[in-house]
Amino acid sequence: MSGELLTKSKIADALGTNPMRVTRFIERNKINAVKKEGKRELFKLTDFNALKKELNEPEAKKEAQSHAFSKDDYILTLKKQLEDQQKQFDEVLKSKEETIDSLKETIATYKHAYEDMNDQLAVKDNQISSLTKLTN
């Protein structure tokens, strides 16, 4: 297998990593393809001994794990963001409902004051009518 020419994904499989990491290693170390078949680039596995060593170092493993972001992690992050947005929405809604209730109370108070003023005007009109009758 050492003399065999492999694609990035085959090298990744052989080293137990992902093709993107192999691609980054190629770009970082400026490794040229030995051969091209159409769009596929073929490399010697022996060109990746440094990557193999890097992958076997405990620090590299920890770093790779810390940078890994699985679909499940992404879904959990999105769920958390949705929950946070839902809480914010609920708080805004609650605040608006409180404002509406406050405005309804204000309207009721003004309506009651208006009715009291109308009652007072009616009493005043009756008093004026009574005084007019007395003066006539």
mmCIF file of C-alpha atoms in Angstrom:
data_model
loop_
_atom_site.group_PDB
_atom_site.id
_atom_site.type_symbol
_atom_site.label_atom_id
_atom_site.label_comp_id
_atom_site.label_asym_id
_atom_site.label_seq_id
_atom_site.Cartn_x
_atom_site.Cartn_y
_atom_site.Cartn_z
ATOM 1 C CA MET A 1 0.000 0.000 0.000
ATOM 2 C CA SER A 2 2.967 2.357 0.575
ATOM 3 C CA GLY A 3 3.862 2.595 -3.134
ATOM 4 C CA GLU A 4 0.229 2.812 -4.169
ATOM 5 C CA LEU A 5 -1.265 6.134 -5.247
ATOM 6 C CA LEU A 6 -4.330 7.178 -3.257
ATOM 7 C CA THR A 7 -7.005 9.883 -3.286
ATOM 8 C CA LYS A 8 -7.451 12.274 -0.360
ATOM 9 C CA SER A 9 -10.391 10.291 0.978
ATOM 10 C CA LYS A 10 -8.448 6.977 0.775
ATOM 11 C CA ILE A 11 -5.535 8.589 2.636
ATOM 12 C CA ALA A 12 -7.972 9.891 5.246
ATOM 13 C CA ASP A 13 -9.399 6.387 5.670
ATOM 14 C CA ALA A 14 -5.924 4.892 5.979
ATOM 15 C CA LEU A 15 -4.920 7.428 8.638
ATOM 16 C CA GLY A 16 -8.245 7.379 10.472
ATOM 17 C CA THR A 17 -9.087 11.024 9.921
ATOM 18 C CA ASN A 18 -11.342 13.039 7.644
ATOM 19 C CA PRO A 19 -10.613 14.185 4.074
ATOM 20 C CA MET A 20 -10.778 17.861 5.041
ATOM 21 C CA ARG A 21 -7.900 17.423 7.459
ATOM 22 C CA VAL A 22 -5.883 15.741 4.701
ATOM 23 C CA THR A 23 -6.702 18.647 2.373
ATOM 24 C CA ARG A 24 -5.568 21.198 4.967
ATOM 25 C CA PHE A 25 -2.357 19.195 5.512
ATOM 26 C CA ILE A 26 -1.712 19.201 1.747
ATOM 27 C CA GLU A 27 -2.239 22.966 1.527
ATOM 28 C CA ARG A 28 -0.181 23.697 4.656
ATOM 29 C CA ASN A 29 2.753 21.522 3.515
ATOM 30 C CA LYS A 30 2.400 22.339 -0.191
ATOM 31 C CA ILE A 31 2.297 18.687 -1.244
ATOM 32 C CA ASN A 32 1.827 18.198 -4.966
ATOM 33 C CA ALA A 33 -0.184 15.369 -6.452
ATOM 34 C CA VAL A 34 1.922 12.632 -8.010
ATOM 35 C CA LYS A 35 -0.659 11.973 -10.674
ATOM 36 C CA LYS A 36 -4.021 13.287 -11.806
ATOM 37 C CA GLU A 37 -6.833 11.173 -13.205
ATOM 38 C CA GLY A 38 -9.449 13.602 -14.444
ATOM 39 C CA LYS A 39 -10.343 15.749 -11.450
ATOM 40 C CA ARG A 40 -8.938 13.247 -8.949
ATOM 41 C CA GLU A 41 -5.517 13.947 -7.513
ATOM 42 C CA LEU A 42 -3.459 10.955 -6.423
ATOM 43 C CA PHE A 43 -0.815 11.069 -3.686
ATOM 44 C CA LYS A 44 1.703 8.695 -2.119
ATOM 45 C CA LEU A 45 0.751 7.645 1.384
ATOM 46 C CA THR A 46 4.388 8.056 2.439
ATOM 47 C CA ASP A 47 4.023 11.832 1.890
ATOM 48 C CA PHE A 48 1.692 11.832 4.864
ATOM 49 C CA ASN A 49 3.976 10.367 7.557
ATOM 50 C CA ALA A 50 4.105 13.774 9.240
ATOM 51 C CA LEU A 51 0.316 13.899 9.328
ATOM 52 C CA LYS A 52 0.213 10.367 10.752
ATOM 53 C CA LYS A 53 2.636 11.420 13.484
ATOM 54 C CA GLU A 54 0.625 14.578 14.117
ATOM 55 C CA LEU A 55 -2.576 12.562 14.455
ATOM 56 C CA ASN A 56 -0.983 10.193 16.956
ATOM 57 C CA GLU A 57 0.141 12.989 19.289
ATOM 58 C CA PRO A 58 -2.221 13.379 22.272
ATOM 59 C CA GLU A 59 -2.301 17.174 21.883
ATOM 60 C CA ALA A 60 -3.407 16.875 18.263
ATOM 61 C CA LYS A 61 -6.160 14.456 19.233
ATOM 62 C CA LYS A 62 -7.465 16.817 21.908
ATOM 63 C CA GLU A 63 -7.319 19.762 19.519
ATOM 64 C CA ALA A 64 -9.089 17.830 16.785
ATOM 65 C CA GLN A 65 -11.803 16.832 19.223
ATOM 66 C CA SER A 66 -12.161 20.385 20.514
ATOM 67 C CA HIS A 67 -12.586 21.690 16.950
ATOM 68 C CA ALA A 68 -14.969 18.931 15.966
ATOM 69 C CA PHE A 69 -18.543 20.116 15.783
ATOM 70 C CA SER A 70 -20.936 17.309 15.087
ATOM 71 C CA LYS A 71 -24.392 17.624 13.605
ATOM 72 C CA ASP A 72 -25.841 16.781 17.015
ATOM 73 C CA ASP A 73 -23.897 19.647 18.599
ATOM 74 C CA TYR A 74 -25.130 21.948 15.855
ATOM 75 C CA ILE A 75 -28.728 20.822 16.367
ATOM 76 C CA LEU A 76 -28.447 21.309 20.132
ATOM 77 C CA THR A 77 -27.006 24.784 19.606
ATOM 78 C CA LEU A 78 -29.844 25.698 17.259
ATOM 79 C CA LYS A 79 -32.420 24.313 19.711
ATOM 80 C CA LYS A 80 -30.885 26.412 22.498
ATOM 81 C CA GLN A 81 -31.004 29.514 20.284
ATOM 82 C CA LEU A 82 -34.652 28.816 19.451
ATOM 83 C CA GLU A 83 -35.493 28.359 23.132
ATOM 84 C CA ASP A 84 -33.765 31.651 23.964
ATOM 85 C CA GLN A 85 -35.650 33.421 21.181
ATOM 86 C CA GLN A 86 -38.915 31.885 22.393
ATOM 87 C CA LYS A 87 -38.230 33.192 25.918
ATOM 88 C CA GLN A 88 -37.494 36.662 24.550
ATOM 89 C CA PHE A 89 -40.650 36.548 22.454
ATOM 90 C CA ASP A 90 -42.704 35.448 25.480
ATOM 91 C CA GLU A 91 -41.242 38.300 27.560
ATOM 92 C CA VAL A 92 -42.070 40.851 24.852
ATOM 93 C CA LEU A 93 -45.555 39.421 24.528
ATOM 94 C CA LYS A 94 -46.066 39.524 28.303
ATOM 95 C CA SER A 95 -44.839 43.126 28.394
ATOM 96 C CA LYS A 96 -47.232 44.118 25.606
ATOM 97 C CA GLU A 97 -50.126 42.378 27.354
ATOM 98 C CA GLU A 98 -49.295 44.269 30.562
ATOM 99 C CA THR A 99 -49.239 47.533 28.593
ATOM 100 C CA ILE A 100 -52.610 46.718 27.012
ATOM 101 C CA ASP A 101 -54.100 45.893 30.437
ATOM 102 C CA SER A 102 -52.736 49.154 31.834
ATOM 103 C CA LEU A 103 -54.231 51.114 28.935
ATOM 104 C CA LYS A 104 -57.587 49.379 29.438
ATOM 105 C CA GLU A 105 -57.548 50.410 33.111
ATOM 106 C CA THR A 106 -56.706 53.994 32.118
ATOM 107 C CA ILE A 107 -59.570 54.029 29.616
ATOM 108 C CA ALA A 108 -61.954 52.647 32.271
ATOM 109 C CA THR A 109 -60.833 55.339 34.727
ATOM 110 C CA TYR A 110 -61.360 58.124 32.159
ATOM 111 C CA LYS A 111 -64.709 56.659 31.170
ATOM 112 C CA HIS A 112 -65.799 56.656 34.817
ATOM 113 C CA ALA A 113 -64.609 60.278 35.206
ATOM 114 C CA TYR A 114 -66.526 61.226 32.019
ATOM 115 C CA GLU A 115 -69.713 59.618 33.370
ATOM 116 C CA ASP A 116 -69.255 61.484 36.686
ATOM 117 C CA MET A 117 -68.876 64.776 34.802
ATOM 118 C CA ASN A 118 -72.004 64.022 32.764
ATOM 119 C CA ASP A 119 -73.901 63.335 36.012
ATOM 120 C CA GLN A 120 -72.638 66.615 37.470
ATOM 121 C CA LEU A 121 -73.696 68.463 34.305
ATOM 122 C CA ALA A 122 -77.148 66.899 34.552
ATOM 123 C CA VAL A 123 -77.415 68.072 38.206
ATOM 124 C CA LYS A 124 -76.218 71.552 37.158
ATOM 125 C CA ASP A 125 -78.772 71.641 34.311
ATOM 126 C CA ASN A 126 -81.530 70.673 36.782
ATOM 127 C CA GLN A 127 -80.392 73.370 39.202
ATOM 128 C CA ILE A 128 -80.380 75.953 36.405
ATOM 129 C CA SER A 129 -83.868 74.876 35.341
ATOM 130 C CA SER A 130 -85.094 75.105 38.931
ATOM 131 C CA LEU A 131 -83.558 78.553 39.420
ATOM 132 C CA THR A 132 -85.000 79.750 36.110
ATOM 133 C CA LYS A 133 -88.481 78.621 37.202
ATOM 134 C CA LEU A 134 -88.057 80.348 40.560
ATOM 135 C CA THR A 135 -86.938 83.589 38.973
ATOM 136 C CA ASN A 136 -89.852 83.605 36.560
#
